[in-house]
Each structure stands twice: as C-alpha cells, then as structure tokens.
Coordinates of C-alpha atoms in Angstrom, one line a residue:
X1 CA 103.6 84.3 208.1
X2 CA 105.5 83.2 210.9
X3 CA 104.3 85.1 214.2
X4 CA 107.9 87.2 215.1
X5 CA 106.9 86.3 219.0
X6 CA 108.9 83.2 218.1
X7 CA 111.4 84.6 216.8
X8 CA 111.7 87.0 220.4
X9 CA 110.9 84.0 222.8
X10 CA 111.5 81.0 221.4
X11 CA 114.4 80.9 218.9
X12 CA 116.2 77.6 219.3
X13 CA 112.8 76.1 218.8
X14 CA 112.1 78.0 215.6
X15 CA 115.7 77.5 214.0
X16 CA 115.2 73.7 215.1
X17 CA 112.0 73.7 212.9
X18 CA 114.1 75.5 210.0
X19 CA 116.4 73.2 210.2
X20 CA 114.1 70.2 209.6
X21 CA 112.8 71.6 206.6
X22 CA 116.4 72.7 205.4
X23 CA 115.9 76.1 204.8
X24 CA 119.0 78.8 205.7
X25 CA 116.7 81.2 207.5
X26 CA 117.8 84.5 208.8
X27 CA 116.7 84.1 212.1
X28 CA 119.6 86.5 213.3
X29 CA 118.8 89.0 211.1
X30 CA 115.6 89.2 211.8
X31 CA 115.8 89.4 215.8
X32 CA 118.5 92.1 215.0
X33 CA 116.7 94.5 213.0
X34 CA 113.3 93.6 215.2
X35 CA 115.7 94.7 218.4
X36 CA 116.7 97.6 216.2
X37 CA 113.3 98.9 215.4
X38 CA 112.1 98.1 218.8
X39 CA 114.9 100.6 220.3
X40 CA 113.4 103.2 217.7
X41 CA 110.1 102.8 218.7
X42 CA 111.0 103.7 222.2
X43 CA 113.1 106.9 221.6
X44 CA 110.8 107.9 219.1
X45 CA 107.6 107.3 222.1
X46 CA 110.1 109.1 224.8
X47 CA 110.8 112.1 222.3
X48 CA 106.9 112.4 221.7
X49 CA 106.5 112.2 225.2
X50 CA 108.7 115.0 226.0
X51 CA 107.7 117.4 223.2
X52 CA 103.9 116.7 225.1
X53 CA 105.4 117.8 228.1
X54 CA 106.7 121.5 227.3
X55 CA 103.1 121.3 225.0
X56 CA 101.3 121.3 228.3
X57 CA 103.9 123.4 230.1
X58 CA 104.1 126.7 227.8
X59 CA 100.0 126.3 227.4
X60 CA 100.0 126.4 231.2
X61 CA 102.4 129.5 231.3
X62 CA 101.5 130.8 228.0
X63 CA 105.0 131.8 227.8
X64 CA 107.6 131.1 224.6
X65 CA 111.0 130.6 225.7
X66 CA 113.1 130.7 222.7
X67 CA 115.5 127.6 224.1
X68 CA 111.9 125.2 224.3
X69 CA 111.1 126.3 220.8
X70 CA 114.6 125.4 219.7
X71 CA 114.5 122.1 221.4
X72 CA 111.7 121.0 220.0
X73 CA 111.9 121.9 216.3
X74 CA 115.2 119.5 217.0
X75 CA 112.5 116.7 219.1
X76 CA 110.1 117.6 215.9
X77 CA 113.1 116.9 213.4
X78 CA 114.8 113.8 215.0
X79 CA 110.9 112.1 215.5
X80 CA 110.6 112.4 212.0
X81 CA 113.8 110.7 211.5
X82 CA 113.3 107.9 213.6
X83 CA 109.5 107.3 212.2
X84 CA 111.5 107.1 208.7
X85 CA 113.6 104.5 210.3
X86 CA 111.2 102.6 211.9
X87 CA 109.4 102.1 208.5
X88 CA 112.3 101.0 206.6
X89 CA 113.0 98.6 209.3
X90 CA 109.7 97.0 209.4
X91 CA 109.7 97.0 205.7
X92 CA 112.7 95.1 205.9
X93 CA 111.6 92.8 208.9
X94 CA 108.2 91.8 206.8
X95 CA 110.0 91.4 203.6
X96 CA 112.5 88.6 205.7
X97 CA 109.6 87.0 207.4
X98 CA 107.6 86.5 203.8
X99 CA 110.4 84.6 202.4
X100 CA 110.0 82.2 205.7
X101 CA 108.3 78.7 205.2
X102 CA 105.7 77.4 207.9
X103 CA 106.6 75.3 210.6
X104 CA 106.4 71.8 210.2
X105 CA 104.1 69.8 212.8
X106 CA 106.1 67.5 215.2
X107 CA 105.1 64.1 213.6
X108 CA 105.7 65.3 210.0
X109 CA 108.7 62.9 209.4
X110 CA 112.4 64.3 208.4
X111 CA 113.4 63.9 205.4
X112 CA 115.4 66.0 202.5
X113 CA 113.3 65.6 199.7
X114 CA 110.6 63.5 197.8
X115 CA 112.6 60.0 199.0
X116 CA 112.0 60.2 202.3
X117 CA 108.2 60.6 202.1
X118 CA 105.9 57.8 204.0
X119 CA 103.9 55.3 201.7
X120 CA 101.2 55.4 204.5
X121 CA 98.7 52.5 202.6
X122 CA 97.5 51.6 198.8
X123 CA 94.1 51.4 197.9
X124 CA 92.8 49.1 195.1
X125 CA 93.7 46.2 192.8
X126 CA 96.8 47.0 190.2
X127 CA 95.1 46.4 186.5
X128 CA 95.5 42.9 184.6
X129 CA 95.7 43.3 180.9
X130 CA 96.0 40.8 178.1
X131 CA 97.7 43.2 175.7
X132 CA 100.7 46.1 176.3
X133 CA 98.8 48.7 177.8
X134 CA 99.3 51.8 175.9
X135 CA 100.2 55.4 177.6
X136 CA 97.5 58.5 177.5
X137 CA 99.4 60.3 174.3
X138 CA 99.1 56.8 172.5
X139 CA 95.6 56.2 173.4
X140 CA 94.4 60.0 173.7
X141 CA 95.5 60.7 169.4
X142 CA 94.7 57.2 168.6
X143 CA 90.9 57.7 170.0
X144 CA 90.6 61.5 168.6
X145 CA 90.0 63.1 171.8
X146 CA 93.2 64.9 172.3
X147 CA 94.9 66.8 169.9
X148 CA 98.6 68.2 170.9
X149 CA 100.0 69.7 167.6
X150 CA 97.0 71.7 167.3
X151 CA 97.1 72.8 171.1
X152 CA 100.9 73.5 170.2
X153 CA 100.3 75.4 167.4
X154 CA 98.1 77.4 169.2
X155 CA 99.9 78.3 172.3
X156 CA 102.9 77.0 172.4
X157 CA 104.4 73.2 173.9
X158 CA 102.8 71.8 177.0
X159 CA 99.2 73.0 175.8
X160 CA 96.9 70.4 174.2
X161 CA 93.0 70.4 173.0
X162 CA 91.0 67.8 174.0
X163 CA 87.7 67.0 171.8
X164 CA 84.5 65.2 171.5
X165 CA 84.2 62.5 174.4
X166 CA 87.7 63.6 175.9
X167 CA 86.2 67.4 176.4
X168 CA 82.7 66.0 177.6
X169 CA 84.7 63.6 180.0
X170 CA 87.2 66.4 181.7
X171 CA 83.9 68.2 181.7
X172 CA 81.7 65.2 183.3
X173 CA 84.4 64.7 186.2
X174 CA 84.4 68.4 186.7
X175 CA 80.5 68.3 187.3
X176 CA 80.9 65.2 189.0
X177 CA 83.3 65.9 191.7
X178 CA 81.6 69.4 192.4
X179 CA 78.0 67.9 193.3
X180 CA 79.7 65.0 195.3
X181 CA 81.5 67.9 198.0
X182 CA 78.7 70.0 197.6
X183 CA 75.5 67.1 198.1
X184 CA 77.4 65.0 200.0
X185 CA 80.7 66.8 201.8
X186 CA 79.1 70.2 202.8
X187 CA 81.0 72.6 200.8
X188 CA 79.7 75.9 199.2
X189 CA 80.5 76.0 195.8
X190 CA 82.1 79.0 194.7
X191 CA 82.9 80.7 191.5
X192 CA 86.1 82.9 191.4
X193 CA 87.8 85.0 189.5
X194 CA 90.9 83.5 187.6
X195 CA 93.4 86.3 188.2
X196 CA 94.7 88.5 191.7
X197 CA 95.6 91.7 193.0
X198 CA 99.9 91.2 194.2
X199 CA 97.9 92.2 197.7
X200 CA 96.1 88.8 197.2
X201 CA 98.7 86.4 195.7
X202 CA 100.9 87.8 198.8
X203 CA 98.6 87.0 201.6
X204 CA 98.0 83.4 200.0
X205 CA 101.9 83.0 200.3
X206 CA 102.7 82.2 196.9
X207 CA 104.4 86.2 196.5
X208 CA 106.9 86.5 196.8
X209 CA 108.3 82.8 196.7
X210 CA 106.6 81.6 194.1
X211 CA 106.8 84.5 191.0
X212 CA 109.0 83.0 188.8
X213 CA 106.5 79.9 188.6
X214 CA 103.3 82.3 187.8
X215 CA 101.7 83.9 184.8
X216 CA 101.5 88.0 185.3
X217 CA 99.6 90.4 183.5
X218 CA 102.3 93.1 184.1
X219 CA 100.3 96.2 182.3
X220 CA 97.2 95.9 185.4
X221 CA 99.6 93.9 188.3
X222 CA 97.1 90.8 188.0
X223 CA 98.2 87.2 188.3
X224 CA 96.6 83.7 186.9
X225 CA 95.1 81.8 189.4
X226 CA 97.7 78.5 189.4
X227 CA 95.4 77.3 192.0
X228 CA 91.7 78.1 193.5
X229 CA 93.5 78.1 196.8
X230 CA 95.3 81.0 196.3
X231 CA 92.2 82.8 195.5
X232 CA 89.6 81.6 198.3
X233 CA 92.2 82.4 200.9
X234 CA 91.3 86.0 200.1
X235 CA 87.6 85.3 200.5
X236 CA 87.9 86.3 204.4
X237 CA 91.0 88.8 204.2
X238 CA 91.0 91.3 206.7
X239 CA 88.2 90.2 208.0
X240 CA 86.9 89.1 212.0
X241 CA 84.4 86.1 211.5
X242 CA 81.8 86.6 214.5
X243 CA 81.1 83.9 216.4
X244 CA 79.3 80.8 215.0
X245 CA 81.1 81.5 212.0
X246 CA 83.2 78.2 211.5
X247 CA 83.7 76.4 210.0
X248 CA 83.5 77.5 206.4
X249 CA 84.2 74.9 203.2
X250 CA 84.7 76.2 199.9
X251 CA 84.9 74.2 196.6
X252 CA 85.2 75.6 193.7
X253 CA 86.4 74.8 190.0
X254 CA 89.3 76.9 187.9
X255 CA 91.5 76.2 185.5
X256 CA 95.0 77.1 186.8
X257 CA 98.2 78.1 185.0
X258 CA 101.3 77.8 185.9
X259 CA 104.8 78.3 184.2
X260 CA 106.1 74.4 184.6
X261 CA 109.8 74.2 184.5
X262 CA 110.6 70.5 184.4
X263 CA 113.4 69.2 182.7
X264 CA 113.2 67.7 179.2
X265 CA 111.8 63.7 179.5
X266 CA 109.1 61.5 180.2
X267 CA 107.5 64.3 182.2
X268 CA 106.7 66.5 179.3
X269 CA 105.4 63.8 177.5
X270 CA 101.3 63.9 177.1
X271 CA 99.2 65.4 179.8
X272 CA 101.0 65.1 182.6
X273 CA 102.7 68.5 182.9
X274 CA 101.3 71.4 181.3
X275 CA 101.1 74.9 181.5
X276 CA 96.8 74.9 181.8
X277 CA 95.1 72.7 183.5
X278 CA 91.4 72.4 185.5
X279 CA 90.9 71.3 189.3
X280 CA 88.4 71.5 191.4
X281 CA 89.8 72.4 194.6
X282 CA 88.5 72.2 198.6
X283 CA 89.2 75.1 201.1
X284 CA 88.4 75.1 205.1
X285 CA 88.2 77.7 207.2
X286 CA 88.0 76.2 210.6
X287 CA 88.9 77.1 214.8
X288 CA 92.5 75.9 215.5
X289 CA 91.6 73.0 217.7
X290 CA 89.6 71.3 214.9
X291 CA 92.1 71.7 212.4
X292 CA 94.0 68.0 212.9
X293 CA 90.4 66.7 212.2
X294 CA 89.5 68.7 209.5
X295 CA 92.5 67.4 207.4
X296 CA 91.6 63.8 208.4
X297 CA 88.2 64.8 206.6
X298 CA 89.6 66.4 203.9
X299 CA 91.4 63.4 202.9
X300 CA 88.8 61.5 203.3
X301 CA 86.5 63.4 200.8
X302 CA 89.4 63.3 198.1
X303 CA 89.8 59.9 198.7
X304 CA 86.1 59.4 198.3
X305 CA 86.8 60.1 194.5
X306 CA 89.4 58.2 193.9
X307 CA 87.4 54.5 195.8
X308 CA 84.7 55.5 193.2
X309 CA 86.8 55.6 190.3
X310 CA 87.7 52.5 190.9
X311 CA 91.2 53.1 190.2
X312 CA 94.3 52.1 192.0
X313 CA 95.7 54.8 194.4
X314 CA 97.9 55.3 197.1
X315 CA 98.4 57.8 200.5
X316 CA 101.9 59.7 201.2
X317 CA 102.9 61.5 203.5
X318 CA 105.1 64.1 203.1
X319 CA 108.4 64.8 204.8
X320 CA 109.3 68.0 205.7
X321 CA 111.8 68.6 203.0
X322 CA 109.1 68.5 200.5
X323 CA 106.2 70.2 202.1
X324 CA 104.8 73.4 200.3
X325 CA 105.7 76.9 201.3
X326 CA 102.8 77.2 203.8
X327 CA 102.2 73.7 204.7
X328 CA 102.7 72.2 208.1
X329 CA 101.8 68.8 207.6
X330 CA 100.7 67.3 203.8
X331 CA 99.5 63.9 202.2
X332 CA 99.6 63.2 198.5
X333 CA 97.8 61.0 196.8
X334 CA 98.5 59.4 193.6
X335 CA 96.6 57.0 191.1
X336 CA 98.0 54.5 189.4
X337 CA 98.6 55.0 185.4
X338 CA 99.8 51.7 184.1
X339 CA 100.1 52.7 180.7
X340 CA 103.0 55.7 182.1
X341 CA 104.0 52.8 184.3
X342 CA 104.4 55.1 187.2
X343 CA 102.3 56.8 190.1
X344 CA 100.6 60.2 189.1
X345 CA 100.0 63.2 192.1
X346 CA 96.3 63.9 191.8
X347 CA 95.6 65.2 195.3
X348 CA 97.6 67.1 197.8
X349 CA 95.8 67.9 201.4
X350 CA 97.5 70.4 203.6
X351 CA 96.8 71.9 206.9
X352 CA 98.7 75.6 207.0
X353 CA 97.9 76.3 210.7
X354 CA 97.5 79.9 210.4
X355 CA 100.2 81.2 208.6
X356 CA 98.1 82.2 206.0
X357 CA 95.6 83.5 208.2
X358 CA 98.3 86.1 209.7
X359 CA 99.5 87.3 206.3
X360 CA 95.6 87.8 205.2
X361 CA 94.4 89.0 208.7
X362 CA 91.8 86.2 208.9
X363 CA 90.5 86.4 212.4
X364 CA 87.4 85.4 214.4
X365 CA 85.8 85.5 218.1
X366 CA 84.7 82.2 219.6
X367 CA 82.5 84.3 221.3
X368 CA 80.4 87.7 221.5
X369 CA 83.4 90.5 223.2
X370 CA 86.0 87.7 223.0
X371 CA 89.9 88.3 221.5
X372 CA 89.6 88.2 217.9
X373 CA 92.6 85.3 217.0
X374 CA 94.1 83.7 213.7
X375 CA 91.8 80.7 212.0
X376 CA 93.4 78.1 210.6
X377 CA 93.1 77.1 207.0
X378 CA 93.4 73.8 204.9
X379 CA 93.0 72.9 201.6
X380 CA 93.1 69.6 198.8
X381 CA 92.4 68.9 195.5
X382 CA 89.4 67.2 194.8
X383 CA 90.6 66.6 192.8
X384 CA 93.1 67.8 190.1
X385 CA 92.7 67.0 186.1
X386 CA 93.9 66.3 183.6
X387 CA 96.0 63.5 185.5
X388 CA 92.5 61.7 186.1
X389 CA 91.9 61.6 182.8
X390 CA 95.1 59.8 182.3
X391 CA 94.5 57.6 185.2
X392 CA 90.8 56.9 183.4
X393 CA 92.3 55.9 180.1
X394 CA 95.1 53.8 180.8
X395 CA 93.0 51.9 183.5
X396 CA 90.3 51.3 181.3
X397 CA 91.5 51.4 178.1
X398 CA 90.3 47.5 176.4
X399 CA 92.2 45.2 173.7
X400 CA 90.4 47.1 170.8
X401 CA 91.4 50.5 171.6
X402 CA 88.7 51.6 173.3
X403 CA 87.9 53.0 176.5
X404 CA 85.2 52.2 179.3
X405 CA 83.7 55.1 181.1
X406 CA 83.6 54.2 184.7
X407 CA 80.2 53.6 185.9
X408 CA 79.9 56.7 188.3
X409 CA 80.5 59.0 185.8
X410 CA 78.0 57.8 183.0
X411 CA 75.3 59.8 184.0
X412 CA 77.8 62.6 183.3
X413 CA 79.3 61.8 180.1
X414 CA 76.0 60.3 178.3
X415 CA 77.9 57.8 177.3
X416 CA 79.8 54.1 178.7
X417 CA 82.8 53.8 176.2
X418 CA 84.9 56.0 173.6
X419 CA 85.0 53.9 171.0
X420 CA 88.2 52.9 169.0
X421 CA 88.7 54.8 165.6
X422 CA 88.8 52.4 162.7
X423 CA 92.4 52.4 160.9

C-alpha cells in the first residue's frame, strides 16, 4: 500500500511515478477525501474536548443547568455523526489506495508494455539438432508421460496428467530445487496451506486487483493459492520482528491455480498455460537498506537452476509498464524451448519495497526500544513448472524420440533417459 504521506507531501512526485507505469490514479480524490476526514477528525476532537470541559465543570459545581445538558446531548449527537463520517471516509480512502500499484524504482526503465523490457544478457549455447525438433505436446503424448484428453476429461481444458517418468520428473525437480535453496541458499523450507482468508489475499495485494484471475471457495470466503507468495507474506502479518530478526528466507513448494484468460492460439497449446501448476517459490523478509542486494541474490539463486540445467536462458528486465501490482523493480527470466521456438517465463524476481509490508503490518526494531518500521519483502520463483519440464524435453529430446535426463537431476529421477515408445 502506498504510504498516504506521499500523497499529503509529495504529490507531483507520486503522480510522476503513476504516470510512468500508466495507471489513471486518483490522486485528487484521494487528497480530497483525506483533507475531508482530516477536518472531521478535528471537529469531532474539538467537540470531545468541549463536552470534557462542562464534564469537569458541573462535577466541580455539582450543579445541572438545563442549557449544558441540552448542549451536550446536541455535542453527544453531532460526535456521533462525524465518527460515522470519518469511517466512511477512511473506508473510502483505503478502498482507493488498495487499487494503487507500487512505485516503480528510479532506474526501472519506461516503457508501456512487454516491448520495451531490457534483454540484460543470455546465458548458454542455443541447441544443434540433426532432426526437426518436436514441441512438448508432440513429444510429451508421443513418450506416454502426459496425457491431455484425460486431464480434459477430468477437469476441464488447460488441465493435463502427467504419468510415469513425466510425474517422477516434475516430482524430481520439485525435490531438487528445494534441497538446493535450503542446503545451499539458506532458506527455511516451509509447508503452507493452499487456500486464504480475503484478510490474507488482501494484505498480499492480489485483492482486490487480482479477483477475477483467482479460484474462490465462495461458501467459507477461502481462495487458492495462485502463488506461495501470496501465502508467506502472511507468515509475519501484524506482527513486530524484534531485533536480530532479519533477514528471513522462505521456500516453499505449492501448486497454484489460477483462472488463465489468454486468448485462443499457440499459448493454449500443451503445458504452457494452465489453470494448475507446481512452483517452488523463494520469499525474503529483509531491513530496507539490504533490499537492492537481496534481489541481486535472489536472482542469482534462480539462476543457479537454470546454469545447472544446462539449458539456454536469458535475464529481462522489466519496464515499468509491465511490472506486477506490487513490484518496484522485476527481472524475468526465460529458458529457451526450441521445439515451441520461442522463449518461456520460468522465473520472475521482484523487490516490493514495503508496500506489502504496510497492507500486512509487517514491522520490526533494528534495535531493543527503537521505532518499529515497515520490512521490505521480495520474492522469485525458483523456480516455476511445468515450463521446465517443457524446457527439459525439447532441449534434450534425441533423434529416436527419446529424452535425456539432465545429469543433476538423475539422482532424483532414478533414471538417465525416457525412452521412446515403440510405434
């Protein structure tokens, strides 16, 4: 949530930042009904102060005069009014500054939308074949290991099965990815549960933006997870970390739903875009002045994955037309999938500053009796299936139809190759 002091002191500067991430914010609005409620506040404080004042003068005298009785069942009546007031206007004021986006940080560059993000570097050697690489939906029914019609049948288009190796190898990089944050990154893992209170899904900042796009249990008020994110930010809500605290990093693995909207095409073809999907997901907790660093690291560590893959990748960074609702600075990255013949999003790192922190009331002391403040929060995917799994089979997909398992992940799997099916 954006911190309404801005809104009061520095408002050319926060309709500036607005601007660059085109949004139509009602920055007037908001200062008007924040003047508005303000005003209240004092009458209401001057009335209270009054009807204190002929408290303490009629117990001094111990005298009644009718006219003081009569003035202040009217004080009584109009505080009551103005406390109604005040309460629909800060409704109204929080309800405005939910639907505001983060601010973007200085160096995130301008742009409207996805063209104008920053190819920042690519990582790897682009695959050689001898044959016409096939995509995932080819290979994946061709091989066995993932079944759509049944998936369809079950639930519905965009949901698949996968079977045999393809389970064991979603479940493999799943193991995989969690020891390597936890051994070697320093995270805790966590297990979560995979829906949320409306109270959690707003202080993670996806309600009220992003309800059209979730899956909602209406009969108990309890949303699926679409992300682990959303459901670690409310491991500290309303909390003050004491001092020594930070940082904290989180990793944990969910499957995540979400209520994909995209067009009819390419995109709906396979794996790519589906309604249920698994991810193992990193979260920080960290002091503002390390956050710039701690997204460095965090990008790091999901790049980590992707060097020992062995598969082709490469680092955006995004503009601030397509940041996410409470990012303030984001890089992608995306793996290679030669069979699609196009670049797959398997990681996305943001830093939120601590707009997150001020809707969940995330605060700690840097010290013993200092000023509780706002952390700052960041989180990545580390990273997000089943687009690995596509990035896995086109790469190594061979002339006969099968598939190598890469070499990090065989003590995983229990096996080094799906073998082709015989016609």
């Amino acid at each position: 949530m954006i911190n309404i002091q801005l809104i009061r002191n520095r408002p050319d500067e926060l309709r500036e930042a607005m601007q660059r991430r085109h949004e139509d914010a009602p920055l007037d609005r908001i200062a008007s009904l924040d003047a508005d409620r303000r005003a209240t506040i004092v009458e209401a404080d001057d009335l209270r102060a009054r009807r204190n004042e002929v408290s303490r003068e009629i117990g001094r005298t111990r005298e009644r005069p009718q006219e003081l009785i009569d003035e202040m069942r009217q004080v009584s009546a109009r505080i009551r009014t103005l406390e109604e007031t005040i309460r629909d206007l800060e409704s109204e004021i929080n309800d405005l500054l939910l639907a505001l986006p983060n601010l973007p940080h200085d160096d995130v560059p301008d742009g409207a939308d996805e063209t104008a993000n920053i190819i920042v570097r690519t990582e790897g050697e682009t695959p050689s074949f001898d044959f016409e690489p096939l995509p995932h939906w080819e290979l994946g029914e061709r091989l066995n290991i993932i079944d759509f019609q049944r998936g369809a049948k079950m639930a519905g288009s965009r949901f698949f099965v996968l079977k045999g190796k393809g389970a064991r190898l979603q479940r493999a990089l799943i193991d995989w990815m969690l020891d390597t944050h936890t051994r070697e990154h320093g995270y805790e893992e966590l297990y979560l549960p995979n829906v949320l209170t409306t109270e959690s899904a707003t202080a993670n900042s996806n309600l009220p933006k992003f309800a059209d796009t979730m899956y909602r249990d209406d009969e108990d008020d309890l949303w699926l997870l679409p992300t682990a994110e959303m459901a670690i930010t409310n491991m500290h809500r309303d909390e003050i970390l004491q001092p020594g605290t930070l940082p904290l990093q989180y990793v944990a693995h969910t499957p995540c739903f979400r209520r994909e909207k995209a067009a009819a095409g390419r995109d709906t073809r396979g794996i790519k875009r589906v309604h249920q999907f698994e991810k193992v997901e990193m979260y920080r907790f960290v002091e503002p002045d390390q956050s710039d660093d701690a997204l460095q690291s965090l990008l790091s560590e999901a790049e980590t994955i992707c060097k020992r893959l062995g598969i082709r990748y490469r680092l955006l960074e995004l503009c601030t037309g397509d940041l996410g609702f409470q990012s303030a600075k984001t890089y992608d990255i995306e793996m290679w999938a030669p069979g699609c013949d196009e670049w797959l999003e398997v990681s996305s790192c943001s830093t939120c500053t601590d707009f997150q922190a001020r809707r969940a009331s995330i605060r700690y002391r840097s010290e013993n009796g200092a000023r509780p403040r706002f952390v700052h929060t960041l989180n990545g995917s580390g990273l997000a299936l089943p687009r690995v799994i596509i990035a896995i089979l086109e790469n190594y997909q061979q002339s006969d139809g099968s598939v190598v398992i890469p070499e990090v992940l065989r003590p995983y799997t229990g096996f080094d190759v799906i073998e082709a099916i015989e016609a």
